PDB file of C-alpha atoms in Angstrom:
ATOM      1  CA  ASP A 126      11.713 -16.590   3.800  1.00 55.00           C
ATOM      2  CA  ALA A 127      10.520 -14.260   6.121  1.00 67.00           C
ATOM      3  CA  GLY A 128       8.950 -11.246   4.506  1.00 90.00           C
ATOM      4  CA  VAL A 129       8.357  -7.820   6.124  1.00 94.00           C
ATOM      5  CA  THR A 130       9.014  -7.922   9.406  1.00 95.00           C
ATOM      6  CA  GLN A 131       7.710  -5.088  12.218  1.00 96.00           C
ATOM      7  CA  SER A 132       8.012  -3.793  15.690  1.00 97.00           C
ATOM      8  CA  PRO A 133       5.859  -3.421  17.542  1.00 97.00           C
ATOM      9  CA  THR A 134       2.862  -4.796  16.369  1.00 95.00           C
ATOM     10  CA  HIS A 135       0.216  -2.186  18.496  1.00 96.00           C
ATOM     11  CA  LEU A 136       1.298   0.674  20.578  1.00 96.00           C
ATOM     12  CA  ILE A 137      -0.696   3.675  22.726  1.00 98.00           C
ATOM     13  CA  LYS A 138       1.208   6.627  23.058  1.00 98.00           C
ATOM     14  CA  THR A 139       0.113   9.625  24.889  1.00 98.00           C
ATOM     15  CA  ARG A 140      -0.380  13.105  23.190  1.00 98.00           C
ATOM     16  CA  GLY A 141       2.661  15.028  23.015  1.00 98.00           C
ATOM     17  CA  GLN A 142       5.355  11.966  23.396  1.00 98.00           C
ATOM     18  CA  GLN A 143       7.735  10.582  20.736  1.00 98.00           C
ATOM     19  CA  VAL A 144       7.324   6.791  18.722  1.00 98.00           C
ATOM     20  CA  THR A 145       9.888   5.080  17.415  1.00 98.00           C
ATOM     21  CA  LEU A 146       8.490   1.941  14.283  1.00 98.00           C
ATOM     22  CA  ARG A 147      10.832  -0.721  12.958  1.00 98.00           C
ATOM     23  CA  CYS A 148      10.858  -1.937  10.065  1.00 98.00           C
ATOM     24  CA  SER A 149      12.996  -5.690   8.654  1.00 97.00           C
ATOM     25  CA  PRO A 150      13.338  -5.651   5.392  1.00 96.00           C
ATOM     26  CA  LYS A 151      12.543  -9.134   3.217  1.00 93.00           C
ATOM     27  CA  SER A 152      15.096 -10.982   2.693  1.00 92.00           C
ATOM     28  CA  GLY A 153      16.928  -9.269  -0.574  1.00 90.00           C
ATOM     29  CA  HIS A 154      15.246  -6.130  -0.592  1.00 92.00           C
ATOM     30  CA  ASP A 155      17.389  -2.549   0.128  1.00 93.00           C
ATOM     31  CA  THR A 156      14.401   0.035  -0.402  1.00 92.00           C
ATOM     32  CA  VAL A 157      12.280   0.323   2.323  1.00 94.00           C
ATOM     33  CA  SER A 158       9.377   2.965   2.317  1.00 94.00           C
ATOM     34  CA  TRP A 159       6.645   3.924   5.548  1.00 96.00           C
ATOM     35  CA  TYR A 160       3.092   4.575   4.297  1.00 96.00           C
ATOM     36  CA  GLN A 161       0.125   5.673   7.173  1.00 97.00           C
ATOM     37  CA  GLN A 162      -3.361   4.102   6.888  1.00 95.00           C
ATOM     38  CA  ALA A 163      -5.696   6.073   8.869  1.00 94.00           C
ATOM     39  CA  LEU A 164      -9.556   4.352   9.500  1.00 90.00           C
ATOM     40  CA  GLY A 165     -10.837   3.137   6.520  1.00 87.00           C
ATOM     41  CA  GLN A 166      -8.690   5.282   4.188  1.00 91.00           C
ATOM     42  CA  GLY A 167      -5.552   3.842   1.974  1.00 92.00           C
ATOM     43  CA  PRO A 168      -2.553   3.776   2.988  1.00 94.00           C
ATOM     44  CA  GLN A 169      -0.545   7.566   2.169  1.00 94.00           C
ATOM     45  CA  PHE A 170       3.516   7.386   1.411  1.00 93.00           C
ATOM     46  CA  ILE A 171       5.171   9.146   4.207  1.00 96.00           C
ATOM     47  CA  PHE A 172       8.900   8.646   2.559  1.00 94.00           C
ATOM     48  CA  GLN A 173      11.308   6.143   0.936  1.00 93.00           C
ATOM     49  CA  TYR A 174      15.200   4.558   1.667  1.00 94.00           C
ATOM     50  CA  TYR A 175      17.530   3.791   0.277  1.00 92.00           C
ATOM     51  CA  GLU A 176      21.311   3.264   0.636  1.00 94.00           C
ATOM     52  CA  GLU A 177      20.483   4.598   4.111  1.00 96.00           C
ATOM     53  CA  GLU A 178      19.097   8.152   2.536  1.00 95.00           C
ATOM     54  CA  GLU A 179      15.239   9.804   1.843  1.00 94.00           C
ATOM     55  CA  ARG A 180      14.626   8.999  -1.544  1.00 91.00           C
ATOM     56  CA  GLN A 181      11.503  10.712  -1.690  1.00 89.00           C
ATOM     57  CA  ARG A 182       8.438  12.199   0.987  1.00 92.00           C
ATOM     58  CA  GLY A 183       5.339  12.328   0.865  1.00 90.00           C
ATOM     59  CA  ASN A 184       3.130  15.760   1.967  1.00 91.00           C
ATOM     60  CA  PHE A 185       4.000  14.861   5.685  1.00 96.00           C
ATOM     61  CA  PRO A 186       5.261  17.674   8.199  1.00 97.00           C
ATOM     62  CA  ASP A 187       9.014  17.581   9.748  1.00 96.00           C
ATOM     63  CA  ARG A 188       7.222  15.675  12.940  1.00 98.00           C
ATOM     64  CA  PHE A 189       8.081  12.162  10.796  1.00 98.00           C
ATOM     65  CA  SER A 190      11.688  11.076  10.624  1.00 97.00           C
ATOM     66  CA  GLY A 191      13.655   8.049   9.725  1.00 97.00           C
ATOM     67  CA  HIS A 192      16.370   6.184   9.082  1.00 97.00           C
ATOM     68  CA  GLN A 193      17.923   3.344   7.000  1.00 98.00           C
ATOM     69  CA  PHE A 194      20.676   0.968   9.052  1.00 97.00           C
ATOM     70  CA  PRO A 195      23.291  -0.957   6.725  1.00 97.00           C
ATOM     71  CA  ASN A 196      21.277  -3.806   7.254  1.00 95.00           C
ATOM     72  CA  TYR A 197      18.812  -1.791   5.264  1.00 96.00           C
ATOM     73  CA  SER A 198      16.125  -1.723   8.644  1.00 97.00           C
ATOM     74  CA  SER A 199      14.394   1.066   9.098  1.00 98.00           C
ATOM     75  CA  GLU A 200      12.888   3.071  11.377  1.00 98.00           C
ATOM     76  CA  LEU A 201      10.337   5.525  11.475  1.00 98.00           C
ATOM     77  CA  ASN A 202      10.287   8.427  14.221  1.00 98.00           C
ATOM     78  CA  VAL A 203       7.030  10.268  14.999  1.00 98.00           C
ATOM     79  CA  ASN A 204       7.680  13.433  17.574  1.00 97.00           C
ATOM     80  CA  ALA A 205       5.026  15.279  19.349  1.00 98.00           C
ATOM     81  CA  LEU A 206       2.307  13.278  19.230  1.00 98.00           C
ATOM     82  CA  LEU A 207      -1.415  14.094  17.944  1.00 98.00           C
ATOM     83  CA  LEU A 208      -4.476  12.336  17.674  1.00 98.00           C
ATOM     84  CA  GLY A 209      -4.618  11.976  14.091  1.00 97.00           C
ATOM     85  CA  ASP A 210      -1.378  10.671  14.301  1.00 98.00           C
ATOM     86  CA  SER A 211      -3.465   7.359  15.105  1.00 98.00           C
ATOM     87  CA  ALA A 212      -3.280   4.927  12.499  1.00 97.00           C
ATOM     88  CA  LEU A 213      -1.955   1.512  10.801  1.00 95.00           C
ATOM     89  CA  TYR A 214       2.161   2.404   9.992  1.00 97.00           C
ATOM     90  CA  LEU A 215       3.639  -0.180   6.904  1.00 96.00           C
ATOM     91  CA  CYS A 216       6.870  -0.805   6.127  1.00 96.00           C
ATOM     92  CA  ALA A 217       7.018  -2.388   2.574  1.00 93.00           C
ATOM     93  CA  SER A 218       9.975  -3.265   0.877  1.00 93.00           C
ATOM     94  CA  ARG A 219      11.511  -3.642  -2.570  1.00 87.00           C
ATOM     95  CA  LEU A 220      14.769  -4.567  -4.231  1.00 83.00           C
ATOM     96  CA  ALA A 221      15.804  -1.203  -6.209  1.00 76.00           C
ATOM     97  CA  GLY A 222      14.924  -1.542  -9.410  1.00 71.00           C
ATOM     98  CA  LEU A 223      12.124  -3.963  -9.157  1.00 66.00           C
ATOM     99  CA  HIS A 224       8.481  -2.882  -8.883  1.00 68.00           C
ATOM    100  CA  GLY A 225       6.128  -4.594  -6.304  1.00 75.00           C
ATOM    101  CA  TYR A 226       6.809  -4.223  -2.687  1.00 84.00           C
ATOM    102  CA  THR A 227       6.056  -6.081  -0.052  1.00 89.00           C
ATOM    103  CA  PHE A 228       4.072  -5.474   2.964  1.00 91.00           C
ATOM    104  CA  GLY A 229       4.695  -5.913   6.976  1.00 93.00           C
ATOM    105  CA  SER A 230       1.509  -6.732   8.421  1.00 92.00           C
ATOM    106  CA  GLY A 231       1.356  -3.020  10.244  1.00 94.00           C
ATOM    107  CA  THR A 232       1.759  -1.453  13.571  1.00 96.00           C
ATOM    108  CA  ARG A 233      -1.190  -0.524  15.192  1.00 96.00           C
ATOM    109  CA  LEU A 234      -0.640   3.339  16.748  1.00 97.00           C
ATOM    110  CA  THR A 235      -3.495   4.816  19.364  1.00 98.00           C
ATOM    111  CA  VAL A 236      -2.335   8.616  19.898  1.00 98.00           C
ATOM    112  CA  VAL A 237      -4.373   9.055  22.961  1.00 97.00           C
TER     113      VAL A 237
ATOM    114  CA  ALA B  62      -2.410  15.836  -9.702  1.00 77.00           C
ATOM    115  CA  GLN B  63      -2.830  12.440  -8.933  1.00 83.00           C
ATOM    116  CA  SER B  64      -4.950  10.070  -7.668  1.00 90.00           C
ATOM    117  CA  VAL B  65      -6.784   6.562  -7.658  1.00 94.00           C
ATOM    118  CA  THR B  66     -11.197   6.706  -7.438  1.00 96.00           C
ATOM    119  CA  GLN B  67     -12.514   3.057  -5.901  1.00 97.00           C
ATOM    120  CA  PRO B  68     -16.747   4.272  -6.427  1.00 96.00           C
ATOM    121  CA  ASP B  69     -17.637   0.783  -4.687  1.00 96.00           C
ATOM    122  CA  ILE B  70     -17.292   1.248  -0.633  1.00 96.00           C
ATOM    123  CA  HIS B  71     -18.170  -2.208   0.212  1.00 97.00           C
ATOM    124  CA  ILE B  72     -19.720  -5.099  -2.603  1.00 97.00           C
ATOM    125  CA  THR B  73     -21.515  -8.318  -1.565  1.00 97.00           C
ATOM    126  CA  VAL B  74     -21.257 -11.288  -3.938  1.00 97.00           C
ATOM    127  CA  SER B  75     -22.138 -14.814  -3.381  1.00 97.00           C
ATOM    128  CA  GLU B  76     -19.887 -17.677  -3.721  1.00 97.00           C
ATOM    129  CA  GLY B  77     -18.947 -19.210  -7.157  1.00 97.00           C
ATOM    130  CA  ALA B  78     -20.464 -15.276  -8.640  1.00 98.00           C
ATOM    131  CA  SER B  79     -18.237 -13.316 -10.896  1.00 98.00           C
ATOM    132  CA  LEU B  80     -16.612 -10.031  -9.408  1.00 97.00           C
ATOM    133  CA  GLU B  81     -15.460  -6.807 -11.079  1.00 98.00           C
ATOM    134  CA  LEU B  82     -13.988  -4.029  -8.999  1.00 98.00           C
ATOM    135  CA  ARG B  83     -13.761  -0.849 -10.371  1.00 98.00           C
ATOM    136  CA  CYS B  84     -10.851   1.771 -10.373  1.00 98.00           C
ATOM    137  CA  ASN B  85     -11.019   4.739 -12.130  1.00 97.00           C
ATOM    138  CA  TYR B  86      -7.156   7.337 -12.226  1.00 95.00           C
ATOM    139  CA  SER B  87      -6.068  10.620 -12.715  1.00 92.00           C
ATOM    140  CA  TYR B  88      -2.163  10.191 -13.698  1.00 89.00           C
ATOM    141  CA  GLY B  89      -0.319  12.778 -16.077  1.00 83.00           C
ATOM    142  CA  ALA B  90       1.697  10.047 -17.267  1.00 83.00           C
ATOM    143  CA  THR B  91       1.950   7.033 -17.921  1.00 83.00           C
ATOM    144  CA  PRO B  92       0.195   4.784 -15.150  1.00 89.00           C
ATOM    145  CA  TYR B  93       1.603   1.577 -12.910  1.00 90.00           C
ATOM    146  CA  LEU B  94      -1.022   0.007 -11.397  1.00 92.00           C
ATOM    147  CA  PHE B  95      -1.071  -1.995  -9.051  1.00 93.00           C
ATOM    148  CA  TRP B  96      -3.822  -4.036  -7.300  1.00 96.00           C
ATOM    149  CA  TYR B  97      -2.963  -5.045  -3.424  1.00 95.00           C
ATOM    150  CA  VAL B  98      -5.829  -7.321  -0.965  1.00 96.00           C
ATOM    151  CA  GLN B  99      -5.271  -6.549   2.680  1.00 94.00           C
ATOM    152  CA  SER B 100      -6.978  -9.362   5.292  1.00 91.00           C
ATOM    153  CA  PRO B 101      -8.161  -8.034   8.636  1.00 84.00           C
ATOM    154  CA  GLY B 102      -5.002  -7.697  10.671  1.00 77.00           C
ATOM    155  CA  GLN B 103      -2.983  -7.969   7.658  1.00 81.00           C
ATOM    156  CA  GLY B 104      -0.203  -5.739   5.598  1.00 85.00           C
ATOM    157  CA  LEU B 105      -1.076  -5.727   2.010  1.00 90.00           C
ATOM    158  CA  GLN B 106      -0.556  -8.630  -0.433  1.00 91.00           C
ATOM    159  CA  LEU B 107       0.310  -8.143  -4.196  1.00 91.00           C
ATOM    160  CA  LEU B 108      -2.531  -8.959  -6.150  1.00 95.00           C
ATOM    161  CA  LEU B 109      -0.960  -7.912  -9.847  1.00 94.00           C
ATOM    162  CA  LYS B 110       0.797  -4.954 -11.723  1.00 91.00           C
ATOM    163  CA  TYR B 111       0.159  -3.308 -15.235  1.00 92.00           C
ATOM    164  CA  PHE B 112       3.674  -1.147 -15.891  1.00 88.00           C
ATOM    165  CA  SER B 113       2.786  -1.806 -20.065  1.00 86.00           C
ATOM    166  CA  GLY B 114       2.437  -3.964 -22.680  1.00 88.00           C
ATOM    167  CA  ASP B 115      -0.367  -6.365 -23.030  1.00 90.00           C
ATOM    168  CA  THR B 116      -3.411  -4.082 -21.539  1.00 92.00           C
ATOM    169  CA  LEU B 117      -4.695  -7.621 -20.001  1.00 96.00           C
ATOM    170  CA  VAL B 118      -3.068  -8.502 -16.595  1.00 96.00           C
ATOM    171  CA  GLN B 119      -2.699 -11.776 -15.379  1.00 97.00           C
ATOM    172  CA  GLY B 120      -2.126 -12.122 -11.072  1.00 96.00           C
ATOM    173  CA  ILE B 121      -2.309 -14.199  -8.357  1.00 95.00           C
ATOM    174  CA  LYS B 122      -5.027 -16.824  -6.593  1.00 94.00           C
ATOM    175  CA  GLY B 123      -7.096 -15.915 -10.167  1.00 96.00           C
ATOM    176  CA  PHE B 124      -7.471 -12.659 -10.402  1.00 98.00           C
ATOM    177  CA  GLU B 125      -7.206 -10.359 -13.512  1.00 98.00           C
ATOM    178  CA  ALA B 126      -7.339  -6.551 -14.226  1.00 98.00           C
ATOM    179  CA  GLU B 127      -7.456  -4.937 -17.240  1.00 97.00           C
ATOM    180  CA  PHE B 128      -6.142  -1.249 -18.621  1.00 96.00           C
ATOM    181  CA  LYS B 129      -8.238   0.837 -20.695  1.00 95.00           C
ATOM    182  CA  ARG B 130      -6.380   4.343 -20.933  1.00 93.00           C
ATOM    183  CA  SER B 131      -9.160   6.089 -23.103  1.00 93.00           C
ATOM    184  CA  GLN B 132     -11.689   5.369 -19.593  1.00 95.00           C
ATOM    185  CA  SER B 133      -8.467   5.630 -17.048  1.00 95.00           C
ATOM    186  CA  SER B 134      -9.275   2.763 -15.571  1.00 97.00           C
ATOM    187  CA  PHE B 135      -8.159  -0.635 -13.627  1.00 97.00           C
ATOM    188  CA  ASN B 136     -10.824  -2.965 -13.297  1.00 98.00           C
ATOM    189  CA  LEU B 137      -9.948  -5.758 -11.186  1.00 98.00           C
ATOM    190  CA  ARG B 138     -12.900  -9.337 -12.162  1.00 98.00           C
ATOM    191  CA  LYS B 139     -12.534 -12.524 -10.628  1.00 98.00           C
ATOM    192  CA  PRO B 140     -14.828 -15.343 -12.427  1.00 97.00           C
ATOM    193  CA  SER B 141     -15.840 -17.001  -9.830  1.00 97.00           C
ATOM    194  CA  VAL B 142     -15.425 -15.706  -6.053  1.00 98.00           C
ATOM    195  CA  HIS B 143     -14.144 -17.864  -3.653  1.00 97.00           C
ATOM    196  CA  TRP B 144     -14.851 -17.591   0.456  1.00 96.00           C
ATOM    197  CA  SER B 145     -11.352 -17.152   1.097  1.00 95.00           C
ATOM    198  CA  ASP B 146     -11.627 -13.749  -1.626  1.00 97.00           C
ATOM    199  CA  ALA B 147     -13.727 -11.967   1.389  1.00 97.00           C
ATOM    200  CA  ALA B 148     -11.210  -8.818   2.218  1.00 97.00           C
ATOM    201  CA  GLU B 149     -10.331  -5.307   1.559  1.00 97.00           C
ATOM    202  CA  TYR B 150      -8.797  -4.709  -2.176  1.00 98.00           C
ATOM    203  CA  PHE B 151      -6.445  -1.407  -3.401  1.00 97.00           C
ATOM    204  CA  CYS B 152      -6.019  -0.005  -6.659  1.00 97.00           C
ATOM    205  CA  ALA B 153      -3.142   1.803  -6.676  1.00 93.00           C
ATOM    206  CA  VAL B 154      -1.290   4.153  -9.054  1.00 91.00           C
ATOM    207  CA  GLY B 155       2.551   5.403  -9.512  1.00 85.00           C
ATOM    208  CA  GLY B 156       4.825   6.123 -12.464  1.00 79.00           C
ATOM    209  CA  PRO B 157       7.584   8.622 -13.798  1.00 73.00           C
ATOM    210  CA  LEU B 158       5.918  11.576 -12.369  1.00 71.00           C
ATOM    211  CA  THR B 159       5.936  10.514  -8.951  1.00 70.00           C
ATOM    212  CA  GLY B 160       8.049   7.609  -9.137  1.00 67.00           C
ATOM    213  CA  ALA B 161       7.960   3.694  -8.181  1.00 62.00           C
ATOM    214  CA  ASN B 162       7.571   4.447  -4.841  1.00 69.00           C
ATOM    215  CA  ASN B 163       5.191   7.005  -4.001  1.00 80.00           C
ATOM    216  CA  LEU B 164       2.052   5.156  -4.825  1.00 87.00           C
ATOM    217  CA  PHE B 165      -1.372   6.523  -4.903  1.00 90.00           C
ATOM    218  CA  PHE B 166      -4.029   4.066  -3.380  1.00 93.00           C
ATOM    219  CA  GLY B 167      -7.514   4.486  -3.439  1.00 95.00           C
ATOM    220  CA  THR B 168      -9.456   4.509  -0.162  1.00 95.00           C
ATOM    221  CA  GLY B 169     -10.463   0.485  -0.778  1.00 96.00           C
ATOM    222  CA  THR B 170     -13.543  -2.118  -1.488  1.00 97.00           C
ATOM    223  CA  ARG B 171     -14.978  -4.122   0.761  1.00 97.00           C
ATOM    224  CA  LEU B 172     -15.623  -7.157  -0.379  1.00 98.00           C
ATOM    225  CA  THR B 173     -18.595  -9.769   1.765  1.00 97.00           C
ATOM    226  CA  VAL B 174     -19.218 -13.142   0.103  1.00 97.00           C
ATOM    227  CA  ILE B 175     -22.310 -15.477   1.449  1.00 96.00           C
ATOM    228  CA  PRO B 176     -22.446 -19.042   0.886  1.00 91.00           C
TER     229      PRO B 176
END
């Protein structure tokens, strides 16, 4: 049973560019959340998707957007990249109504 | 405001010794509390969680945590540490005010285990 799968594992982008990160939730899970983990920090909640809609959002600018597909997979898009966007981006999934997320291994984004 | 404080940035223990990692939280309602572990280059693995009921919670890998409402604490313990426990540990809080989806994490405690 595959857990949460994220791609790519590493990515280098230039300031001002746009990036798309992908996440496949654990089998049977229908809810996906995204977190940003800067170096030496704990993860920070970006947003959560359920039934293809953004249900809750953390304190992140509109440059951060997402999407959830009918198969529950999800994308995180970041526009106009800043150096400060460099971080590990974690995707987490769960089954709606239950608690306790399963996290993926993350995508390491470096903005130069 | 919601927050989590993990006062110990780095802890070193000998293999076989007992361990306690501290976590204090601020939350305006009854919290949901979690401990996660992260190995280098890996995602987060859930060790245990508290929602209600018995304040002593048992988790995986021999870990346990105790919720103390009066102290706003949720400390993680293990009676005998193994070398494989070396990792980063994160305490997190969520709940009805912010939703169980929106977890607030502490900055983590890095655990080093010496032979």
